[in-house]
Short mmCIF file of C-alpha atoms and ligand atoms in Angstrom, two decimals:
data_model
loop_
_atom_site.label_atom_id
_atom_site.label_comp_id
_atom_site.label_asym_id
_atom_site.label_seq_id
_atom_site.Cartn_x
_atom_site.Cartn_y
_atom_site.Cartn_z
CA MET A 1 -20.20 -12.74 -5.27
CA THR A 2 -20.98 -16.38 -5.30
CA LEU A 3 -19.14 -19.03 -3.43
CA ALA A 4 -17.90 -21.73 -5.70
CA GLU A 5 -16.37 -25.09 -4.98
CA THR A 6 -14.02 -26.30 -7.64
CA PRO A 7 -15.51 -27.82 -10.72
CA ASN A 8 -13.50 -29.18 -13.61
CA ASN A 9 -12.19 -26.45 -15.76
CA THR A 10 -9.95 -26.94 -18.69
CA ASN A 11 -6.84 -24.82 -19.02
CA SER A 12 -7.57 -23.74 -22.54
CA SER A 13 -10.82 -22.05 -21.54
CA ASN A 14 -9.42 -20.32 -18.49
CA PRO A 15 -8.69 -16.71 -19.46
CA PHE A 16 -6.04 -16.39 -16.74
CA LEU A 17 -4.02 -19.19 -18.30
CA THR A 18 -4.07 -17.71 -21.76
CA LEU A 19 -2.87 -14.26 -20.75
CA ASN A 20 0.26 -13.17 -22.54
CA TYR A 21 2.74 -13.94 -19.74
CA GLU A 22 6.21 -12.45 -20.06
CA SER A 23 9.28 -14.03 -18.52
CA ALA A 24 11.15 -10.82 -17.67
CA LEU A 25 12.29 -11.97 -14.25
CA GLU A 26 12.63 -15.64 -15.10
CA SER A 27 15.01 -14.74 -17.91
CA LEU A 28 17.43 -13.18 -15.40
CA GLY A 29 18.37 -16.70 -14.37
CA HIS A 30 18.50 -18.86 -11.27
CA ASP A 31 20.61 -16.49 -9.18
CA TYR A 32 17.48 -14.61 -8.28
CA TYR A 33 14.90 -17.27 -7.47
CA ASP A 34 14.06 -20.91 -6.84
CA GLU A 35 11.44 -22.87 -8.70
CA VAL A 36 8.85 -24.14 -6.26
CA ALA A 37 5.60 -26.08 -6.18
CA ALA A 38 2.36 -24.74 -4.76
CA ALA A 39 0.62 -26.34 -1.79
CA GLU A 40 -2.44 -28.47 -2.40
CA PHE A 41 -5.38 -27.28 -0.36
CA PRO A 42 -8.27 -29.33 0.99
CA GLN A 43 -10.81 -26.71 -0.08
CA HIS A 44 -11.13 -23.75 -2.43
CA ILE A 45 -13.79 -21.14 -1.77
CA LEU A 46 -13.56 -17.93 -3.72
CA ARG A 47 -13.94 -15.06 -1.29
CA TRP A 48 -12.73 -12.13 -3.35
CA ARG A 49 -12.35 -11.39 -7.03
CA ASN A 50 -11.22 -7.92 -7.95
CA ASP A 51 -13.27 -7.33 -11.05
CA ALA A 52 -12.04 -3.74 -11.19
CA LEU A 53 -8.62 -5.06 -12.26
CA LEU A 54 -9.79 -7.38 -15.02
CA PRO A 55 -10.29 -4.82 -17.79
CA ARG A 56 -6.67 -3.77 -17.25
CA LEU A 57 -5.74 -7.34 -18.12
CA GLY A 58 -7.92 -7.20 -21.21
CA LEU A 59 -10.55 -9.38 -19.55
CA ASN A 60 -14.27 -8.81 -19.38
CA PRO A 61 -15.40 -9.52 -15.78
CA GLN A 62 -18.65 -10.96 -17.11
CA ILE A 63 -16.94 -13.78 -18.91
CA VAL A 64 -14.45 -14.63 -16.17
CA LYS A 65 -15.98 -17.35 -14.02
CA ASP A 66 -15.36 -17.90 -10.32
CA GLU A 67 -13.91 -21.29 -11.19
CA ASP A 68 -11.34 -19.59 -13.43
CA PHE A 69 -9.98 -17.79 -10.37
CA ILE A 70 -9.98 -21.03 -8.40
CA THR A 71 -8.18 -23.22 -10.92
CA ALA A 72 -5.59 -20.56 -11.68
CA PHE A 73 -4.97 -19.06 -8.25
CA GLY A 74 -6.17 -21.69 -5.76
CA GLN A 75 -5.08 -24.87 -7.52
CA PHE A 76 -2.30 -23.32 -9.60
CA LYS A 77 -3.09 -25.57 -12.53
CA GLY A 78 -1.29 -25.10 -15.80
CA ARG A 79 1.26 -22.48 -14.90
CA LYS A 80 5.00 -22.95 -14.56
CA PRO A 81 7.57 -22.06 -13.37
CA LEU A 82 6.46 -20.69 -10.01
CA LEU A 83 9.37 -18.67 -8.66
CA ALA A 84 10.14 -18.06 -4.99
CA LEU A 85 12.16 -14.86 -5.14
CA ARG A 86 15.35 -14.52 -3.14
CA TYR A 87 15.87 -11.52 -0.92
CA HIS A 88 17.28 -10.38 2.41
CA GLY A 89 16.46 -7.29 4.39
CA TYR A 90 16.92 -5.09 7.43
CA GLN A 91 14.18 -6.03 9.88
CA PHE A 92 13.74 -3.57 12.74
CA GLY A 93 17.29 -2.43 12.04
CA GLU A 94 18.90 -5.90 12.08
CA TYR A 95 20.15 -7.52 8.90
CA ASN A 96 18.37 -10.80 8.16
CA SER A 97 19.97 -13.09 5.59
CA GLN A 98 17.34 -15.81 6.12
CA LEU A 99 14.54 -14.21 4.11
CA GLY A 100 13.05 -14.76 0.67
CA ASP A 101 9.53 -15.69 -0.44
CA GLY A 102 8.70 -18.03 2.42
CA ARG A 103 4.97 -18.28 1.74
CA GLY A 104 4.62 -16.96 -1.76
CA PHE A 105 5.99 -16.99 -5.27
CA LEU A 106 5.91 -15.06 -8.49
CA TYR A 107 3.04 -16.67 -10.38
CA GLY A 108 3.59 -14.72 -13.57
CA GLN A 109 4.16 -11.33 -15.15
CA VAL A 110 1.68 -9.65 -17.43
CA ARG A 111 1.72 -6.40 -19.36
CA ALA A 112 -1.50 -4.54 -18.60
CA SER A 113 -3.43 -2.18 -20.84
CA ASP A 114 -1.40 0.76 -19.46
CA GLY A 115 1.70 -0.81 -21.02
CA GLN A 116 3.27 -1.55 -17.62
CA LEU A 117 4.52 -4.94 -16.52
CA TYR A 118 2.72 -6.33 -13.45
CA ASP A 119 3.56 -9.22 -11.18
CA PHE A 120 1.03 -11.71 -9.91
CA GLY A 121 2.54 -12.64 -6.55
CA THR A 122 1.00 -15.12 -4.15
CA LYS A 123 0.79 -15.07 -0.38
CA GLY A 124 -0.11 -18.19 1.57
CA SER A 125 0.64 -20.65 -1.25
CA GLY A 126 2.81 -23.09 0.69
CA ARG A 127 6.30 -23.72 1.91
CA THR A 128 9.43 -22.80 -0.03
CA PRO A 129 13.18 -23.01 0.71
CA TYR A 130 12.71 -19.70 2.59
CA SER A 131 9.92 -20.74 4.95
CA ARG A 132 12.26 -21.39 7.87
CA GLY A 133 9.95 -22.66 10.66
CA GLY A 134 6.81 -21.23 9.06
CA ASP A 135 3.88 -23.13 7.55
CA GLY A 136 3.88 -21.14 4.30
CA MET A 137 0.27 -20.11 4.87
CA LEU A 138 -1.78 -16.94 5.22
CA THR A 139 -4.67 -16.65 7.63
CA LEU A 140 -8.07 -15.80 6.23
CA LYS A 141 -8.13 -12.71 8.40
CA GLY A 142 -4.72 -11.74 7.03
CA GLY A 143 -6.10 -12.09 3.50
CA VAL A 144 -9.20 -10.05 4.34
CA ARG A 145 -7.09 -7.33 5.92
CA GLU A 146 -4.72 -7.09 2.92
CA VAL A 147 -7.61 -6.87 0.42
CA LEU A 148 -9.19 -4.08 2.46
CA ALA A 149 -5.98 -2.08 2.93
CA ALA A 150 -5.07 -2.19 -0.74
CA GLU A 151 -8.53 -1.13 -1.90
CA ALA A 152 -8.79 1.63 0.72
CA LEU A 153 -5.36 3.02 -0.14
CA HIS A 154 -5.89 2.81 -3.87
CA TYR A 155 -9.09 4.79 -3.70
CA LEU A 156 -7.40 7.33 -1.39
CA GLY A 157 -4.87 7.95 -4.16
CA VAL A 158 -1.96 5.98 -2.69
CA ARG A 159 0.32 4.17 -5.15
CA THR A 160 -0.33 0.61 -4.06
CA SER A 161 -0.44 -3.01 -5.14
CA ARG A 162 -3.96 -4.52 -5.25
CA CYS A 163 -5.29 -7.96 -4.50
CA LEU A 164 -6.54 -9.74 -7.58
CA THR A 165 -8.19 -12.57 -5.67
CA MET A 166 -8.40 -14.26 -2.28
CA ILE A 167 -9.46 -17.87 -1.85
CA GLU A 168 -10.27 -19.65 1.40
CA THR A 169 -8.30 -22.89 1.54
CA GLY A 170 -9.81 -24.98 4.33
CA LEU A 171 -6.81 -25.37 6.65
CA SER A 172 -6.64 -24.70 10.37
CA LEU A 173 -3.69 -22.51 11.25
CA TRP A 174 -2.10 -21.67 14.56
CA ARG A 175 -1.03 -18.10 15.15
CA GLY A 176 0.07 -16.23 18.24
CA ASP A 177 -1.79 -13.09 17.23
CA GLU A 178 -5.17 -14.58 16.27
CA PRO A 179 -7.52 -16.85 18.23
CA SER A 180 -6.42 -20.27 16.97
CA PRO A 181 -7.06 -22.52 15.20
CA THR A 182 -7.88 -19.93 12.58
CA ARG A 183 -8.97 -20.21 8.94
CA SER A 184 -6.58 -20.07 5.96
CA SER A 185 -6.47 -18.31 2.61
CA VAL A 186 -4.31 -17.80 -0.41
CA MET A 187 -4.12 -14.34 -1.89
CA VAL A 188 -2.81 -13.20 -5.26
CA ARG A 189 -1.53 -9.70 -5.46
CA MET A 190 -1.13 -7.63 -8.60
CA GLY A 191 1.72 -5.20 -8.14
CA SER A 192 4.26 -3.33 -10.19
CA SER A 193 7.13 -5.54 -8.99
CA HIS A 194 8.14 -7.85 -6.17
CA ILE A 195 11.76 -6.75 -6.41
CA ARG A 196 12.53 -5.30 -3.01
CA PHE A 197 15.32 -3.16 -1.57
CA GLY A 198 16.26 -6.43 0.14
CA THR A 199 16.69 -8.15 -3.24
CA PHE A 200 19.66 -5.84 -3.85
CA GLU A 201 20.86 -6.13 -0.26
CA ARG A 202 21.17 -9.89 -0.68
CA LEU A 203 23.39 -9.46 -3.74
CA HIS A 204 25.63 -7.12 -1.79
CA PHE A 205 25.76 -9.64 1.08
CA PHE A 206 27.08 -12.26 -1.34
CA GLN A 207 29.41 -9.68 -2.91
CA ARG A 208 27.99 -10.02 -6.40
CA PRO A 209 28.28 -6.61 -8.12
CA ASP A 210 27.76 -8.38 -11.44
CA LEU A 211 24.33 -9.62 -10.35
CA THR A 212 23.52 -6.22 -8.86
CA LYS A 213 24.19 -4.52 -12.18
CA LYS A 214 22.19 -7.11 -14.09
CA LEU A 215 19.21 -6.64 -11.76
CA LEU A 216 19.49 -2.88 -11.86
CA ASP A 217 19.51 -2.90 -15.67
CA HIS A 218 16.40 -5.07 -15.55
CA VAL A 219 14.67 -2.70 -13.11
CA ILE A 220 15.46 0.33 -15.25
CA GLU A 221 14.39 -1.40 -18.42
CA GLN A 222 11.09 -2.55 -17.00
CA TYR A 223 10.11 0.09 -14.44
CA TYR A 224 12.10 3.22 -15.33
CA ARG A 225 11.90 2.78 -19.05
CA HIS A 226 12.16 6.46 -19.93
CA LEU A 227 15.71 6.41 -18.51
CA VAL A 228 17.07 3.49 -20.52
CA ALA A 229 18.81 5.55 -23.19
CA ASP A 230 20.12 8.23 -20.84
CA LYS A 231 23.85 8.18 -20.19
CA ASP A 232 23.16 9.03 -16.53
CA LYS A 233 20.49 6.39 -16.21
CA TYR A 234 21.80 4.86 -12.95
CA ALA A 235 22.03 8.15 -11.08
CA LEU A 236 18.67 9.22 -12.48
CA PHE A 237 17.10 5.92 -11.47
CA TYR A 238 18.10 6.40 -7.84
CA ALA A 239 16.99 10.05 -7.84
CA GLU A 240 13.60 8.99 -9.20
CA LEU A 241 13.26 6.15 -6.71
CA VAL A 242 13.90 8.68 -3.92
CA LYS A 243 11.14 10.87 -5.34
CA ARG A 244 8.69 7.98 -5.70
CA VAL A 245 9.31 6.77 -2.15
CA ALA A 246 9.10 10.29 -0.69
CA GLU A 247 5.78 10.82 -2.45
CA LEU A 248 4.49 7.43 -1.36
CA VAL A 249 5.21 8.18 2.30
CA ALA A 250 3.51 11.56 1.95
CA GLN A 251 0.48 9.73 0.54
CA TRP A 252 0.41 7.39 3.56
CA MET A 253 0.77 10.29 5.97
CA ALA A 254 -2.04 12.33 4.42
CA ALA A 255 -4.24 9.22 4.31
CA GLY A 256 -3.51 8.69 8.03
CA PHE A 257 -1.98 5.30 7.30
CA CYS A 258 0.60 3.51 9.37
CA HIS A 259 2.20 0.65 7.41
CA ALA A 260 3.64 -0.95 10.54
CA VAL A 261 6.51 -3.03 9.14
CA LEU A 262 8.81 -0.86 7.06
CA ASN A 263 11.60 -3.41 6.84
CA THR A 264 13.65 -3.21 3.65
CA ASP A 265 12.15 -6.49 2.43
CA ASN A 266 8.82 -4.66 2.37
CA MET A 267 10.08 -1.73 0.28
CA SER A 268 9.50 -2.06 -3.46
CA ILE A 269 12.12 -0.94 -5.96
CA THR A 270 9.34 0.72 -7.95
CA GLY A 271 8.23 2.86 -5.00
CA GLU A 272 4.89 1.12 -4.71
CA SER A 273 3.27 0.28 -1.38
CA PHE A 274 2.60 -3.39 -0.54
CA ASP A 275 2.51 -6.04 2.20
CA TYR A 276 -0.34 -5.08 4.49
CA GLY A 277 0.14 -7.04 7.69
CA PRO A 278 -0.46 -5.34 11.05
CA TYR A 279 -1.10 -1.91 9.46
CA ALA A 280 -3.65 0.55 10.85
CA PHE A 281 -5.23 3.83 9.92
CA ILE A 282 -4.71 6.34 12.74
CA PRO A 283 -7.86 6.97 14.78
CA THR A 284 -6.58 10.40 15.90
CA TYR A 285 -3.47 12.41 15.10
CA ASP A 286 -0.91 10.82 17.40
CA PRO A 287 2.68 10.98 16.12
CA TYR A 288 3.60 7.95 18.23
CA PHE A 289 0.74 5.78 17.05
CA THR A 290 2.29 2.35 16.43
CA ALA A 291 0.39 -0.29 14.52
CA ALA A 292 2.39 -3.48 15.20
CA TYR A 293 2.12 -4.83 18.74
CA PHE A 294 5.66 -6.23 18.39
CA ASP A 295 7.17 -2.84 17.50
CA TYR A 296 8.25 -2.28 21.12
CA TYR A 297 10.42 0.77 20.43
CA ARG A 298 7.91 2.44 18.09
CA ARG A 299 10.48 2.27 15.29
CA TYR A 300 7.75 2.33 12.63
CA CYS A 301 5.26 4.61 14.38
CA TYR A 302 3.15 6.98 12.28
CA SER A 303 5.43 10.04 12.41
CA GLN A 304 8.64 8.02 11.90
CA GLN A 305 7.57 6.77 8.48
CA PRO A 306 9.28 9.53 6.42
CA SER A 307 12.60 9.25 8.25
CA ILE A 308 12.55 5.45 8.23
CA CYS A 309 11.92 5.34 4.49
CA GLN A 310 14.71 7.86 4.01
CA LEU A 311 16.98 5.63 6.09
CA ASN A 312 15.97 2.59 4.03
CA LEU A 313 16.88 4.50 0.88
CA GLU A 314 20.21 5.37 2.45
CA MET A 315 20.92 1.74 3.30
CA LEU A 316 20.08 0.79 -0.26
CA GLN A 317 23.05 2.88 -1.33
CA GLU A 318 25.36 0.18 -0.01
CA PRO A 319 24.47 -2.40 -2.71
CA LEU A 320 23.89 0.26 -5.36
CA LYS A 321 27.44 1.57 -4.89
CA ALA A 322 28.51 -1.35 -7.03
CA VAL A 323 27.01 0.53 -9.98
CA ILE A 324 26.28 4.13 -8.98
CA ASP A 325 28.79 6.74 -7.77
CA GLN A 326 28.53 7.62 -4.11
CA SER A 327 28.27 11.32 -4.97
CA ASN A 328 25.27 10.67 -7.21
CA LEU A 329 23.61 8.57 -4.54
CA GLU A 330 24.09 11.29 -1.96
CA ALA A 331 22.82 13.98 -4.31
CA GLY A 332 19.76 11.84 -5.07
CA LEU A 333 18.88 11.30 -1.45
CA ALA A 334 19.38 14.97 -0.57
CA SER A 335 16.07 15.82 -2.26
CA PHE A 336 13.99 13.40 -0.17
CA GLY A 337 12.78 16.03 2.33
CA GLU A 338 11.83 18.50 -0.38
CA TYR A 339 9.84 15.91 -2.35
CA TYR A 340 8.15 14.69 0.79
CA GLN A 341 7.15 18.15 1.98
CA ALA A 342 5.86 19.22 -1.43
CA GLU A 343 3.65 16.14 -1.81
CA TYR A 344 2.42 16.19 1.79
CA ARG A 345 1.56 19.88 1.60
CA SER A 346 -0.27 19.39 -1.67
CA LEU A 347 -2.30 16.41 -0.42
CA MET A 348 -3.21 18.02 2.89
CA LEU A 349 -4.30 21.21 1.18
CA LYS A 350 -6.59 19.14 -0.99
CA LYS A 351 -8.06 17.51 2.10
CA LEU A 352 -8.68 21.06 3.35
CA GLY A 353 -10.41 21.93 0.07
CA PHE A 354 -7.69 23.81 -1.79
CA GLU A 355 -5.86 23.11 -5.01
CA GLN A 356 -3.15 25.45 -3.81
CA LEU A 357 -2.49 28.36 -1.49
CA PRO A 358 0.38 30.83 -1.28
CA TYR A 359 3.26 29.31 0.74
CA PRO A 360 3.12 31.19 4.02
CA GLU A 361 -0.62 30.71 4.28
CA ALA A 362 -0.45 27.07 3.24
CA ASP A 363 2.17 26.28 5.86
CA GLU A 364 0.36 28.23 8.55
CA LEU A 365 -2.88 26.41 7.81
CA LEU A 366 -1.20 23.02 7.79
CA GLN A 367 0.66 23.62 11.02
CA MET A 368 -2.45 24.91 12.73
CA THR A 369 -4.54 22.01 11.45
CA ILE A 370 -2.05 19.39 12.67
CA ALA A 371 -1.60 21.14 16.03
CA PHE A 372 -5.37 21.28 16.51
CA LEU A 373 -5.86 17.63 15.49
CA GLN A 374 -3.14 16.59 17.90
CA ASN A 375 -4.33 18.75 20.81
CA SER A 376 -7.99 17.87 20.46
CA GLN A 377 -7.56 14.18 19.58
CA VAL A 378 -10.66 14.54 17.46
CA GLY A 379 -10.98 11.69 14.94
CA TYR A 380 -8.52 12.32 12.07
CA HIS A 381 -10.76 10.98 9.33
CA GLN A 382 -13.92 12.16 11.04
CA PHE A 383 -12.68 15.76 11.18
CA PHE A 384 -12.03 15.96 7.44
CA TYR A 385 -15.24 14.15 6.63
CA GLU A 386 -17.18 16.58 8.84
CA MET A 387 -15.57 19.48 6.98
CA ALA A 388 -16.79 17.96 3.73
CA ARG A 389 -20.26 17.16 5.09
CA THR A 390 -20.98 20.55 6.61
CA PHE A 391 -19.11 22.92 4.29
CA SER A 392 -21.08 26.03 3.45
CA HIS A 393 -20.27 29.29 1.72
CA LYS A 394 -21.58 30.91 4.91
CA TRP A 395 -18.27 29.99 6.52
CA ARG A 396 -16.95 33.10 4.75
CA ASP A 397 -19.23 35.35 6.80
CA GLU A 398 -18.05 34.68 10.35
CA PRO A 399 -15.30 32.51 11.92
CA ALA A 400 -17.95 31.25 14.30
CA PHE A 401 -19.88 29.76 11.37
CA VAL A 402 -16.98 27.50 10.36
CA MET A 403 -18.02 23.91 11.03
CA ASN A 404 -20.75 25.09 13.39
CA ASP A 405 -23.13 22.46 12.02
CA SER A 406 -20.68 19.69 12.70
CA ASP A 407 -21.27 16.99 15.28
CA ILE A 408 -17.71 17.26 16.55
CA VAL A 409 -17.62 20.96 17.36
CA PRO A 410 -19.42 20.90 20.73
CA GLY A 411 -16.76 20.31 23.32
CA LEU A 412 -13.86 21.64 21.27
CA GLY A 413 -12.63 24.40 23.57
CA SER A 414 -10.35 27.20 22.47
CA SER A 415 -7.47 25.44 24.25
CA THR A 416 -7.38 22.89 21.42
CA GLY A 417 -6.63 25.64 18.93
CA PHE A 418 -9.95 25.10 17.18
CA ASP A 419 -11.12 28.72 17.53
CA ASN A 420 -7.90 30.04 16.04
CA TRP A 421 -8.11 27.45 13.29
CA CYS A 422 -11.62 28.70 12.43
CA VAL A 423 -10.39 32.28 12.30
CA LEU A 424 -7.62 31.31 9.87
CA TYR A 425 -9.84 29.10 7.70
CA HIS A 426 -12.44 31.89 7.52
CA LYS A 427 -9.73 34.37 6.52
CA ILE A 428 -8.42 32.08 3.79
CA LEU A 429 -11.92 31.49 2.40
CA ASN A 430 -12.32 35.23 2.06
CA ASN A 431 -9.36 35.28 -0.35
CA PHE A 432 -11.54 33.31 -2.75
CA ASP A 433 -14.57 34.41 -4.74
CA LEU A 434 -17.99 33.11 -3.89
CA ALA A 435 -17.86 31.22 -7.19
CA ASP A 436 -14.85 29.23 -5.91
CA MET A 437 -16.82 27.77 -3.00
CA GLU A 438 -18.25 25.02 -5.16
CA LYS A 439 -14.78 23.85 -6.13
CA ILE A 440 -13.71 23.83 -2.49
CA ALA A 441 -16.79 21.84 -1.51
CA LYS A 442 -16.02 19.37 -4.27
CA ASN A 443 -12.40 18.92 -3.18
CA LEU A 444 -13.50 18.36 0.39
CA ALA A 445 -15.94 15.69 -0.77
CA VAL A 446 -13.51 13.95 -3.11
CA TYR A 447 -10.54 13.80 -0.75
CA ASN A 448 -12.38 12.98 2.47
CA PRO A 449 -14.58 9.91 2.08
CA LYS A 450 -17.01 8.98 4.80
CA THR A 451 -15.78 5.44 5.29
CA ALA A 452 -12.45 5.13 7.04
CA LEU A 453 -10.85 1.72 7.41
CA LEU A 454 -10.36 2.06 11.14
CA ARG A 455 -9.63 -1.01 13.23
CA PRO A 456 -13.11 -1.32 14.75
CA VAL A 457 -14.56 -1.30 11.21
CA ILE A 458 -12.25 -4.13 10.15
CA GLU A 459 -12.88 -6.05 13.34
CA SER A 460 -16.67 -5.89 13.06
CA THR A 461 -16.43 -6.99 9.41
CA TRP A 462 -14.22 -9.87 10.46
CA GLU A 463 -16.57 -10.78 13.34
CA SER A 464 -19.42 -11.40 10.89
CA ILE A 465 -17.17 -13.74 8.94
CA ALA A 466 -15.74 -15.49 11.98
CA GLU A 467 -19.00 -15.89 13.85
CA SER A 468 -21.57 -16.55 11.15
CA ASP A 469 -19.61 -16.84 7.89
CA ASN A 470 -21.48 -13.76 6.76
CA TRP A 471 -19.40 -12.09 4.04
CA GLN A 472 -21.89 -9.40 3.13
CA PRO A 473 -20.43 -6.73 5.47
CA PHE A 474 -17.01 -7.36 3.86
CA TYR A 475 -18.38 -6.90 0.34
CA ASP A 476 -20.36 -3.85 1.46
CA LEU A 477 -17.24 -2.36 3.01
CA VAL A 478 -15.15 -2.91 -0.13
CA GLN A 479 -17.93 -1.33 -2.16
CA LYS A 480 -17.94 1.72 0.10
CA LEU A 481 -14.15 2.05 -0.09
CA GLN A 482 -14.23 1.75 -3.87
CA SER A 483 -17.00 4.27 -4.35
CA GLY A 484 -15.49 6.83 -1.96
CA TYR A 485 -18.70 6.76 0.06
N1 LIG B 501 3.63 -18.42 7.66
C1 LIG B 501 4.82 -18.25 7.08
N2 LIG B 501 5.49 -19.29 6.59
C2 LIG B 501 6.68 -19.14 6.00
N3 LIG B 501 7.30 -17.96 5.87
C3 LIG B 501 6.69 -16.87 6.35
C4 LIG B 501 5.42 -16.95 6.98
N4 LIG B 501 5.07 -15.71 7.35
C5 LIG B 501 6.05 -14.89 6.97
N5 LIG B 501 7.04 -15.59 6.36
C6 LIG B 501 8.27 -15.06 5.82
O1 LIG B 501 8.82 -14.12 6.74
C7 LIG B 501 9.34 -12.99 6.05
C8 LIG B 501 8.69 -11.72 6.52
O2 LIG B 501 7.31 -11.85 6.36
P1 LIG B 501 6.38 -10.70 5.89
O3 LIG B 501 5.12 -10.89 6.62
O4 LIG B 501 7.01 -9.37 5.85
O5 LIG B 501 6.28 -11.09 4.32
P2 LIG B 501 5.06 -11.66 3.68
O6 LIG B 501 4.02 -10.80 4.23
O7 LIG B 501 4.95 -13.10 3.88
O8 LIG B 501 5.19 -11.43 2.14
P3 LIG B 501 5.09 -10.07 1.32
O9 LIG B 501 6.22 -9.22 1.80
O10 LIG B 501 5.24 -10.51 -0.08
O11 LIG B 501 3.76 -9.44 1.60
C9 LIG B 501 9.17 -13.28 4.58
O12 LIG B 501 10.35 -13.87 4.14
C10 LIG B 501 8.03 -14.25 4.57
O13 LIG B 501 8.05 -15.07 3.41
MG1 LIG B 502 6.83 -8.89 3.62
#
């Protein structure tokens, strides 16, 4: 990664400006957005380019220059209109009608090689009519943290937006939660849609069922395309959204991820995860682990995530009632728990090495694993990684051999439930043939990478940047996350 200051670059040669942009959202009309102008920054230093995304845009990373990123996504040359999207949302349970893209806009929409429509959405690109008292900016640390979260989650199998690029912009910002003045950045996110639950909630607030229906038709056409011709498309849309969200939360939970701010303006109508602010990966299994320091009542703590997302889906029924029968909405939501449990069970079994197990055994193993992780407070990610690192077919011979080469076993007394867990794991292994052990070892390795994006890891990466402008640890960390190392 080279650092590049802005040279002259003509629009016609910039591959980002000649992408085949579609105006799906723009064509809905001005009820949904405001046209805005981007901020002009004193400096543009490319800090992150996500080359892994470029082939999906039909671009060869080798021919895309750093300056192409800068002119397109730091200077915002040659692209119009830039649309600040309008939305409201429930924030910590309170309805907020003063929201909307306050520091970002929809830069453009592009159909990727998978045939899906993607949004390029900015963060930190200047003030808009929705900035309220804010400066419209993103801190550099905020940009770094969002890049890292998205990459980590993506490679852990979570359905997430990604950051296409992040550019340092040379401003000094003042923030209550960072030593200030602090450096600034602008980030461009590639996600399936920036239409939020709160986008619909705003239309309900203004009592516009006509606009709700128009937006819903748009959402189904673009993001639930297989339902378009179905006579029950509205009911089926909601039922599928419930499934997507339930599965997404299960993915977070298995990954040990706490999003931190599950307000309805941070919930995507496509069921994709995005907006990585004060998030954290859990260090140990603590149901009450709360990532945001301002979440005084632990509303969005780790174990509350499924029920909060279910509640957000329930609140979304209010605007959707303009189009979808109440009975269909209720029937759709009723399956949330089932979808969640099925996905969570499946993902956790994979982390434990198994494609599947018979139900009673699977549930017993999961319950025992969670109870042990909670009682022992052994590192959540470390435990699974140690399973992967030390797995041996010898574990089939004796319960005492299970994980006996692991660094974390000394000190785990029987009171933590570890001994009983070993007995059960040993018993389950003996239901498999010796030939299956390789597959189990492979699952353990694939689903439990060594590098976990724990807070100390992020902080030490940030320290190198803050203290000596050394970006190598950041690039090394992204590389590790991407390679599952
Ligand atoms: N520095 C800022 N200046 C102006 N508005 C801001 C600023 N920070 C946050 N906001 C606005 O406050 C609201 C909540 O912010 P939140 O952090 O959830 O969103 P965001 O992170 O800015 O954007 P996104 O949800 O797209 O990731 C949004 O309306 C956002 O635009
Ligand atoms: Mg947000």
